[in-house]
PDB file of C-alpha atoms (C1' of nucleotides) in Angstrom:
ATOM      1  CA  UNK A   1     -64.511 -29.104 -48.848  1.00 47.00           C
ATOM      2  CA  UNK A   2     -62.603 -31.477 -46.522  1.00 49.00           C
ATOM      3  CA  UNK A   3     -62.963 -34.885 -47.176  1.00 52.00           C
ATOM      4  CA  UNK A   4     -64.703 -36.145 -44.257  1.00 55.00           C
ATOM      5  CA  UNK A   5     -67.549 -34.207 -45.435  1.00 65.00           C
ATOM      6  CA  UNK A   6     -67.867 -36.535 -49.117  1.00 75.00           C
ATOM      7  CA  UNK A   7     -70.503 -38.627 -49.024  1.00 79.00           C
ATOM      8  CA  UNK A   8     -70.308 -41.865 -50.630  1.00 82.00           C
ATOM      9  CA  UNK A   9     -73.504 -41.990 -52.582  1.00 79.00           C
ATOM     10  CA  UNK A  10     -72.801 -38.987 -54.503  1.00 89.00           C
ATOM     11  CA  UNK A  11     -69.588 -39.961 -55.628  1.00 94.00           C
ATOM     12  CA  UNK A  12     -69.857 -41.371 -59.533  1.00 96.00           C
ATOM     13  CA  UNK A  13     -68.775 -44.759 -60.408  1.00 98.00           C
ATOM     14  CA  UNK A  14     -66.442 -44.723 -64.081  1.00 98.00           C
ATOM     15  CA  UNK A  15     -68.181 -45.518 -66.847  1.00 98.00           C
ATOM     16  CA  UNK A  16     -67.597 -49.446 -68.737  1.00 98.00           C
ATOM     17  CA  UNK A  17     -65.723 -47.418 -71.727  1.00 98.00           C
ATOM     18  CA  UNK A  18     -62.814 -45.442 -69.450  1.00 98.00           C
ATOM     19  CA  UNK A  19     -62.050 -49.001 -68.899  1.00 98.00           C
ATOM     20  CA  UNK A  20     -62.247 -50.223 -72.600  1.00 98.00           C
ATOM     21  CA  UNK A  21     -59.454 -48.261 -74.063  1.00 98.00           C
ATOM     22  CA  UNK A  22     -55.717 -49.534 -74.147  1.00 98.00           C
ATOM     23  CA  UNK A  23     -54.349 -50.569 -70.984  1.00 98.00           C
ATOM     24  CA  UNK A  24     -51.793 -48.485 -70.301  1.00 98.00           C
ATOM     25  CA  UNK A  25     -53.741 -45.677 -71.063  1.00 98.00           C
ATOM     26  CA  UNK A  26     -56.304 -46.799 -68.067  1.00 98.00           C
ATOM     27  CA  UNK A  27     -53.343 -46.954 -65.734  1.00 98.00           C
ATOM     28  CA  UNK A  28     -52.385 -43.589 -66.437  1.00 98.00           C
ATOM     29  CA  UNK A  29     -55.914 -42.015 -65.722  1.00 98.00           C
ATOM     30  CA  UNK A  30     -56.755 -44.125 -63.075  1.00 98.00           C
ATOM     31  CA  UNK A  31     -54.816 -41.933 -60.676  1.00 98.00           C
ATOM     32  CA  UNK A  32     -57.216 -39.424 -58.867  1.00 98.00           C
ATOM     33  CA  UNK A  33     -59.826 -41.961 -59.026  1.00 98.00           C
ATOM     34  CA  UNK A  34     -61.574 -43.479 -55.852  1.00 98.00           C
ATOM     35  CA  UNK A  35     -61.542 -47.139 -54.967  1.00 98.00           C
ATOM     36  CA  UNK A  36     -64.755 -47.368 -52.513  1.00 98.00           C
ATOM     37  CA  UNK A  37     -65.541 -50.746 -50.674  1.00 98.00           C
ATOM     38  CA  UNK A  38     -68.917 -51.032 -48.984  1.00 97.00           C
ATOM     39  CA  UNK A  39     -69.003 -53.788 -46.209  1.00 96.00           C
ATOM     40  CA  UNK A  40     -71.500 -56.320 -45.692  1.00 95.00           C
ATOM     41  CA  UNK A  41     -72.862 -54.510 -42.359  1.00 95.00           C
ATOM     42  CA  UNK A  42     -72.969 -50.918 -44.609  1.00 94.00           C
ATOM     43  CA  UNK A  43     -69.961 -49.426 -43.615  1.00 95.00           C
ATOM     44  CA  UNK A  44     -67.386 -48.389 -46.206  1.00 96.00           C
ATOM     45  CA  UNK A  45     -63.943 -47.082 -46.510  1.00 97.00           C
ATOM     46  CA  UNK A  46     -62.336 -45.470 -50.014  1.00 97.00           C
ATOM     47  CA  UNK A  47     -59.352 -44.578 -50.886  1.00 98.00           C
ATOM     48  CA  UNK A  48     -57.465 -42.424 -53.682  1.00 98.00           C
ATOM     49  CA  UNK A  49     -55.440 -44.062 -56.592  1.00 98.00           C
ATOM     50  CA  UNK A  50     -51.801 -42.572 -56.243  1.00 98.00           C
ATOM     51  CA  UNK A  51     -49.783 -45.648 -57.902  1.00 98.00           C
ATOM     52  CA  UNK A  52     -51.025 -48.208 -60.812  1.00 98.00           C
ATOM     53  CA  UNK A  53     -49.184 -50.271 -63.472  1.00 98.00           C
ATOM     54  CA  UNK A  54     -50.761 -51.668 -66.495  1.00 98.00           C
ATOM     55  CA  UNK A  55     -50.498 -55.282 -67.552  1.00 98.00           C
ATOM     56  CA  UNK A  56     -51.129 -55.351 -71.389  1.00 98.00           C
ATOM     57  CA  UNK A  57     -52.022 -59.399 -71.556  1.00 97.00           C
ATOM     58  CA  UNK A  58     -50.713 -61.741 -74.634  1.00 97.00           C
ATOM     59  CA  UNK A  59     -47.519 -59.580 -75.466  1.00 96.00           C
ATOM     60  CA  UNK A  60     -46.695 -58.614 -72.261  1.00 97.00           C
ATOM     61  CA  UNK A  61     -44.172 -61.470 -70.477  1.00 96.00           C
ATOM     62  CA  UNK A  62     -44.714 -59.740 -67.313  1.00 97.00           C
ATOM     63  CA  UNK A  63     -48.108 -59.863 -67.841  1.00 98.00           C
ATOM     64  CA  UNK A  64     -50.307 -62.841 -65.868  1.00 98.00           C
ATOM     65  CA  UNK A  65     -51.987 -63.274 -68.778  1.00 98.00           C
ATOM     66  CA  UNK A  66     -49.334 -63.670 -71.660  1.00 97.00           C
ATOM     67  CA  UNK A  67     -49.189 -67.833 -71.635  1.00 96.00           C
ATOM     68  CA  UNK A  68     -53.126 -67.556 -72.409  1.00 97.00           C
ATOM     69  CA  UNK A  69     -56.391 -67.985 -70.648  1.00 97.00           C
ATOM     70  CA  UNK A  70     -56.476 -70.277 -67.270  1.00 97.00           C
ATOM     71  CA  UNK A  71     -59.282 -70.057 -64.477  1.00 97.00           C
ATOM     72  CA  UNK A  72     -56.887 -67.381 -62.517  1.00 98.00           C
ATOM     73  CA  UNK A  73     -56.460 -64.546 -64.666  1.00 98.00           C
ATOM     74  CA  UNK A  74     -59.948 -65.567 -66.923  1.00 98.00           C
ATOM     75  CA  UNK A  75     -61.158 -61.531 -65.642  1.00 98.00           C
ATOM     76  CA  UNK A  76     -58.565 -60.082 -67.779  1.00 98.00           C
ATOM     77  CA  UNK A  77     -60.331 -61.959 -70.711  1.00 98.00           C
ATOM     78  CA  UNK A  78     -63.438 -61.230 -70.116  1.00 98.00           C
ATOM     79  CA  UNK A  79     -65.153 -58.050 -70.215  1.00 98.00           C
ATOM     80  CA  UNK A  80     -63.560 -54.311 -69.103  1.00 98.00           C
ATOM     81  CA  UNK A  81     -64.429 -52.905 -65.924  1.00 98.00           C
ATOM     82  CA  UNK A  82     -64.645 -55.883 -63.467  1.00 98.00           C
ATOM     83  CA  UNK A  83     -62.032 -57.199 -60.950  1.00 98.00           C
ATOM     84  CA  UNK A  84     -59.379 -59.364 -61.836  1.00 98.00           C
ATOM     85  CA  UNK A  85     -57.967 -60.899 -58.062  1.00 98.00           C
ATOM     86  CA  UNK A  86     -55.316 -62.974 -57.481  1.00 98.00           C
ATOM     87  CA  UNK A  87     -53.930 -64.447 -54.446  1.00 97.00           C
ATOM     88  CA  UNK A  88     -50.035 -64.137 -54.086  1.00 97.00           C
ATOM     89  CA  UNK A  89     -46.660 -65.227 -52.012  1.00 96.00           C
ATOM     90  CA  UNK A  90     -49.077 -67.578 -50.162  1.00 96.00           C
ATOM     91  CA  UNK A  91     -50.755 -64.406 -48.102  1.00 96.00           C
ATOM     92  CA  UNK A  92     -51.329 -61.109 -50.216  1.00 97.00           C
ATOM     93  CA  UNK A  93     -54.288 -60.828 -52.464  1.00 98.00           C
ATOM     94  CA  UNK A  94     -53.775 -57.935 -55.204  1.00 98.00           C
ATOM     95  CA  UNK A  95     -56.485 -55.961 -57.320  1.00 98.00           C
ATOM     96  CA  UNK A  96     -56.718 -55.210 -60.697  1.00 98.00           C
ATOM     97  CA  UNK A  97     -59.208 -53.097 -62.933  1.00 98.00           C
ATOM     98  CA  UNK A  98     -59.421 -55.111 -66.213  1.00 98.00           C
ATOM     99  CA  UNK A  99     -58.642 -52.777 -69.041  1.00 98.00           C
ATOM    100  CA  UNK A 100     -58.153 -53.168 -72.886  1.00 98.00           C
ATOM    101  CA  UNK A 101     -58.729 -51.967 -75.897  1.00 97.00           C
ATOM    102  CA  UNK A 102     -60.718 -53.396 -79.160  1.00 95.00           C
ATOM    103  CA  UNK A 103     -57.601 -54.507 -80.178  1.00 91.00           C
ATOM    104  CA  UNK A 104     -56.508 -56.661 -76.787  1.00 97.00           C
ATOM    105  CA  UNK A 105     -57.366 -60.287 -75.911  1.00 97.00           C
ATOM    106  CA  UNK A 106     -56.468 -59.771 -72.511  1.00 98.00           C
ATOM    107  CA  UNK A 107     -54.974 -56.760 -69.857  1.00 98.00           C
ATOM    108  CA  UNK A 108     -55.336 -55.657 -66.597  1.00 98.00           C
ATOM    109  CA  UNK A 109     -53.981 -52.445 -64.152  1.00 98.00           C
ATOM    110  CA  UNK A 110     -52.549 -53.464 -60.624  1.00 98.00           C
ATOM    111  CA  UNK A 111     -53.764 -50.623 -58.276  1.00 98.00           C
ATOM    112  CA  UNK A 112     -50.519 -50.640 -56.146  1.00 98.00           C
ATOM    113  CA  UNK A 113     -51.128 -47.869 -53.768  1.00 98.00           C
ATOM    114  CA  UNK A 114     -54.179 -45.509 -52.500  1.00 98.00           C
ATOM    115  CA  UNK A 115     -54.202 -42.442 -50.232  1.00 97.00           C
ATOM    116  CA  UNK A 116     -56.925 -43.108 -47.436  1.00 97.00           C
ATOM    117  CA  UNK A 117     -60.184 -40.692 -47.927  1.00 97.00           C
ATOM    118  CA  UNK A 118     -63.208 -42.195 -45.851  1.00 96.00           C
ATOM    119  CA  UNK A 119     -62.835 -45.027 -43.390  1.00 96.00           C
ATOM    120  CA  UNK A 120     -59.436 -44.767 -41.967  1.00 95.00           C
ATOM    121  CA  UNK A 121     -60.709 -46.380 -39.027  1.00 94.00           C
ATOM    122  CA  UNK A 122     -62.452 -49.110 -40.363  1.00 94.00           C
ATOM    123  CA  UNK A 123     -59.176 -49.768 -42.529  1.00 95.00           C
ATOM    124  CA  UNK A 124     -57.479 -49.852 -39.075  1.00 92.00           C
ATOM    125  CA  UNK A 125     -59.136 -52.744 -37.977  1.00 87.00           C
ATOM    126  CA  UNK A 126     -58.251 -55.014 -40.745  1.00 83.00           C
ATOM    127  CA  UNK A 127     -54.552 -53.594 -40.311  1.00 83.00           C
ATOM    128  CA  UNK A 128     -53.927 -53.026 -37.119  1.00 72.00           C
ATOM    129  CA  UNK A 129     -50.502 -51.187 -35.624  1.00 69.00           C
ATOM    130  CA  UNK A 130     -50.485 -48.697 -39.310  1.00 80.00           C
ATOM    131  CA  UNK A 131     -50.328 -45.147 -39.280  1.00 88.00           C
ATOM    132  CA  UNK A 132     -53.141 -44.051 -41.741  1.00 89.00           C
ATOM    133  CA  UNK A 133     -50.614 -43.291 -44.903  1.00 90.00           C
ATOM    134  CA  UNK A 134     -49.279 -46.567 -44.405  1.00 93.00           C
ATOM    135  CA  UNK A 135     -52.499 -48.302 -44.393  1.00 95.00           C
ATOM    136  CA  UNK A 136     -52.780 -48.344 -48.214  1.00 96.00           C
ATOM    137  CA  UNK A 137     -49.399 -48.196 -49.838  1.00 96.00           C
ATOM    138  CA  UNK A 138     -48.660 -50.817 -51.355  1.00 97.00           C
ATOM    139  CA  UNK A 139     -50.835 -53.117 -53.565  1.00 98.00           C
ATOM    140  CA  UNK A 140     -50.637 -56.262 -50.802  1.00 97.00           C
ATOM    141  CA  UNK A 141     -51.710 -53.759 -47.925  1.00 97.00           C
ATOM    142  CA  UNK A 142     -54.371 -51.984 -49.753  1.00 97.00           C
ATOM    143  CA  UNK A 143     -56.134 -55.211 -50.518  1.00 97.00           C
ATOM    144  CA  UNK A 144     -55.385 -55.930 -46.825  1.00 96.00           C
ATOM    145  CA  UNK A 145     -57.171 -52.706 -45.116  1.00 96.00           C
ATOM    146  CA  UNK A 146     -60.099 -52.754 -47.604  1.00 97.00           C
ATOM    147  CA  UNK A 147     -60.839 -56.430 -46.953  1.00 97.00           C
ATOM    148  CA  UNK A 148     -60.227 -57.669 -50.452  1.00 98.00           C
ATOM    149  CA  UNK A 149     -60.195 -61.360 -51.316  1.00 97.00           C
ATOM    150  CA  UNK A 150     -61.320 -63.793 -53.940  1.00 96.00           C
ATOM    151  CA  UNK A 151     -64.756 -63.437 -52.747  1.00 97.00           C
ATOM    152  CA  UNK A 152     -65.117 -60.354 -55.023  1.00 98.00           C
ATOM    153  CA  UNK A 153     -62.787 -61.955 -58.315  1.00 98.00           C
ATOM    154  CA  UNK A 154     -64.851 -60.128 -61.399  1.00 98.00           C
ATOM    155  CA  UNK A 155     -67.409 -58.008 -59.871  1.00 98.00           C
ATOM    156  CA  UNK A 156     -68.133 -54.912 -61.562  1.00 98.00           C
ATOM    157  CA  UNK A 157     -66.146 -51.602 -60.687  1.00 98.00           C
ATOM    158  CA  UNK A 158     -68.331 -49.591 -62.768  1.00 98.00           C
ATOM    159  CA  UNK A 159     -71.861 -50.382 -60.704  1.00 98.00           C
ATOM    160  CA  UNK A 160     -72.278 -49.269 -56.962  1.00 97.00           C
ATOM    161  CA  UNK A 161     -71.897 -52.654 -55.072  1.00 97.00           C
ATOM    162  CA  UNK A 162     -69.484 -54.100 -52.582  1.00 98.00           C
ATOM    163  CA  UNK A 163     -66.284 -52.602 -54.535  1.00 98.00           C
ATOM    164  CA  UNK A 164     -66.026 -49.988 -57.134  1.00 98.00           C
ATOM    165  CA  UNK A 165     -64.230 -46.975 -58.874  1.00 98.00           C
ATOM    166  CA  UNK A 166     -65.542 -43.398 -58.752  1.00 98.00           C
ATOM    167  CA  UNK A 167     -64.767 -40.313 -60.306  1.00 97.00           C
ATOM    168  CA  UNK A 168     -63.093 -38.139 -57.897  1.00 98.00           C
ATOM    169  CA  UNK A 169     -59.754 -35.739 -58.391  1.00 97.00           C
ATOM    170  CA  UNK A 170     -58.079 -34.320 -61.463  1.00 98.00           C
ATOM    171  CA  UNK A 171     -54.182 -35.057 -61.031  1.00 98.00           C
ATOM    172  CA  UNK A 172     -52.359 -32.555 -63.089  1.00 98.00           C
ATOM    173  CA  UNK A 173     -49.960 -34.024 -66.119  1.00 98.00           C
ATOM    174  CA  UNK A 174     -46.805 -32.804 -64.530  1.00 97.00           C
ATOM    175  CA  UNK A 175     -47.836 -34.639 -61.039  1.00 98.00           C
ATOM    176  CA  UNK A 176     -48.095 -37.956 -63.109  1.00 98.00           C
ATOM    177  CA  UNK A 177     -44.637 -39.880 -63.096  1.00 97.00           C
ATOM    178  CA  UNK A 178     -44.142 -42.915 -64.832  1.00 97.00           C
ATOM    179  CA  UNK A 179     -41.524 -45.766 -64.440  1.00 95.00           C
ATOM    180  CA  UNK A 180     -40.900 -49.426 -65.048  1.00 95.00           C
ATOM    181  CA  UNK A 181     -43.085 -51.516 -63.054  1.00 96.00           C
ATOM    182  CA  UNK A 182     -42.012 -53.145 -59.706  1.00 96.00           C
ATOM    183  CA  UNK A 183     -41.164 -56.759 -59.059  1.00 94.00           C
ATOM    184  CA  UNK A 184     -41.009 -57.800 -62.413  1.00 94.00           C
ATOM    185  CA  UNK A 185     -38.152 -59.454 -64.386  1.00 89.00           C
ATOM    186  CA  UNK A 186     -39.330 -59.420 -67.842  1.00 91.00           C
ATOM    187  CA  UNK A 187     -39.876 -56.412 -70.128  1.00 92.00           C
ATOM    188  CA  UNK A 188     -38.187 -53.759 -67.727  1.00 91.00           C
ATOM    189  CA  UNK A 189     -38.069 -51.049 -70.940  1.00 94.00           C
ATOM    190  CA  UNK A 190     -41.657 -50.667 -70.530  1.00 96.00           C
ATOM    191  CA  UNK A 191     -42.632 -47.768 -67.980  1.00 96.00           C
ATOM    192  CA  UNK A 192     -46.059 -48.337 -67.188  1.00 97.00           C
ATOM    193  CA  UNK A 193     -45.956 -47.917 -63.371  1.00 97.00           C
ATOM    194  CA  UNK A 194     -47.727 -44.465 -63.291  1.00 98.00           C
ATOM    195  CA  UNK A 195     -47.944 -42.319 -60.003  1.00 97.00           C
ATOM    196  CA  UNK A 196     -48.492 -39.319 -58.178  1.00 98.00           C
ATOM    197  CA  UNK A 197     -45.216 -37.299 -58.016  1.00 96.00           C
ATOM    198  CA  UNK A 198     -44.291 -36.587 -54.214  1.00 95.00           C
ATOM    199  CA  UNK A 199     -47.237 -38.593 -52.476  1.00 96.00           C
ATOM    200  CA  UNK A 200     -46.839 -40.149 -49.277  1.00 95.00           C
ATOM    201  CA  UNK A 201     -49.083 -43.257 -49.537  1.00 96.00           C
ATOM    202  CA  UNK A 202     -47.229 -44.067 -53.192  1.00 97.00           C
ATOM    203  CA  UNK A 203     -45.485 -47.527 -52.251  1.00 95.00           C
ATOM    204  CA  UNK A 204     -41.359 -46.330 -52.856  1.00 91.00           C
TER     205      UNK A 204
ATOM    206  C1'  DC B   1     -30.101 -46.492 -45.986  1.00 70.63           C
ATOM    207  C1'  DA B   2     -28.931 -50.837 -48.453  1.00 70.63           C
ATOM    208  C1'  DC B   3     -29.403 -55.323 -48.942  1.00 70.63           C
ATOM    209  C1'  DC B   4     -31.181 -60.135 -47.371  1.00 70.63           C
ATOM    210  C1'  DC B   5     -34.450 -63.389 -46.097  1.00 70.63           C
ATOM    211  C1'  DG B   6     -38.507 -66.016 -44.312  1.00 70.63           C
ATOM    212  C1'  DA B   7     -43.493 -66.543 -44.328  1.00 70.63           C
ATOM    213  C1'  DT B   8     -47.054 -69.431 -46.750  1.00 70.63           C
ATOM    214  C1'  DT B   9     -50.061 -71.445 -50.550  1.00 70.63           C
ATOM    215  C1'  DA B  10     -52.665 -71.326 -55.235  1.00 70.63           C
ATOM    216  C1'  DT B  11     -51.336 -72.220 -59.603  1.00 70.63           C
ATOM    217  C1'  DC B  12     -48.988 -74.121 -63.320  1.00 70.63           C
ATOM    218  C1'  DT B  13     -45.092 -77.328 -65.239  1.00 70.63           C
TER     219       DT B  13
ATOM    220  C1'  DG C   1     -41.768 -79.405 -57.371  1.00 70.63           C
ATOM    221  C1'  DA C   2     -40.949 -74.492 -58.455  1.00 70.63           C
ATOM    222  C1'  DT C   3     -42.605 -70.219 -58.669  1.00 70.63           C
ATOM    223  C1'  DA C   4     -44.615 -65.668 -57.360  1.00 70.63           C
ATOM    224  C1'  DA C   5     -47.177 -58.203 -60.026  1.00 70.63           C
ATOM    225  C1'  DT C   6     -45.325 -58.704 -51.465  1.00 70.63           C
ATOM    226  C1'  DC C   7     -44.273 -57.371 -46.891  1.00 70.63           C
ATOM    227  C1'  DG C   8     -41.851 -56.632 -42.671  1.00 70.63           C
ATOM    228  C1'  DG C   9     -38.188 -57.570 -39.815  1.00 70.63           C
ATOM    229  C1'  DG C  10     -33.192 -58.283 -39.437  1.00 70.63           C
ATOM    230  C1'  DT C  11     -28.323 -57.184 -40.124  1.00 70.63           C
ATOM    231  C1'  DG C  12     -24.545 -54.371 -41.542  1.00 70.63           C
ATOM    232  C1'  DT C  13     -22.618 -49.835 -43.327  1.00 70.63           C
TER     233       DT C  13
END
DNA sequence: CACCCGATTATCT
DNA sequence: GATAATCGGGTGT
């Protein structure tokens, strides 16, 4: 079935307990899944996961949230499933599924790169001048073409509304690559960037 | 292709 | 006052 024949309101937002197991576990098996974004005047543009990394809170220095709660990162505190936002380098906004186990105070997974599904045009206007595959890769563009801001900090990915995350495509194990996460400093020996082996739209 | 750098501002020290 | 989970354009090899 090709893709432009999907419609949205069949498509299966995740359920509030794929998102409350361990972080980096939600990272990995966030691939395949589809980030849709309804607009205020109905129209809507999705896109596939291809690239995530998880942020595992209090014991993760890399982490936004390892020197404790603050009003910026208070998402990745609060309850699994919503949208943890944050505004960076004075003009990128990125997106992050809040994710964590019983166990975790605090953790979140950066969606760093999608592979356009529905919308492509209406992603074009927010970004002009981009060839379609390089509309969404990378986690400052993606937030860019889908018209993501602080206006939608902490709403709830798992409930149809203005942004959310659907079931969508199986990636097979040996697609899946994992590596250490990008722009960081701190705790390099962990490899929990996860994405799609050989896909265009995955951000390097 | 590999580096290098400027843009621009919320957040925390 | 310094920093930052980025991006795109510039220069040199």
């Amino acid at each position: 079935m090709p893709n432009n024949a999907i419609k949205v309101t069949q498509l299966k937002p995740l359920s509030r307990n794929f998102f409350a197991r361990p972080t980096v576990t939600v990272a990995h098996d966030l691939l395949g899944k589809l980030v849709v974004r309804i607009f205020d005047d109905g129209s809507y543009a999705a896109g596939m996961i291809v690239e995530t990394e998880a942020y595992t809170g209090l014991e993760d220095p890399a982490s936004h949230a390892y020197r404790g709660n603050t009003a910026r990162v208070r998402a990745m505190f609060e309850e699994p499933g919503h949208a943890y936002i944050y505004f960076i380098y004075g003009m990128y906004y990125c997106l992050n599924a809040v994710a964590k186990g019983e166990e975790q105070k605090a953790g979140g997974v950066l969606i760093r790169a999608l592979e356009p599904v529905m919308g492509i045009e209406r992603m074009q206007q927010e970004s002009s001048g981009h060839t379609p595959h390089k509309l969404t890769n990378g986690p400052g563009k993606l937030t860019r073409a889908l018209h993501i801001n602080r206006t939608l900090y902490g709403t709830d990915l798992t409930r149809k509304g203005p942004l959310y995350i659907c079931e969508f495509e199986t990636i097979s194990e040996k697609n899946i690559m994992a590596g250490p996460r990008v722009g960081i400093s701190k705790a390099i020996e962990h490899h929990w960037r996860f994405y799609i082996k050989d896909n265009p739209c995955v951000s390097r």
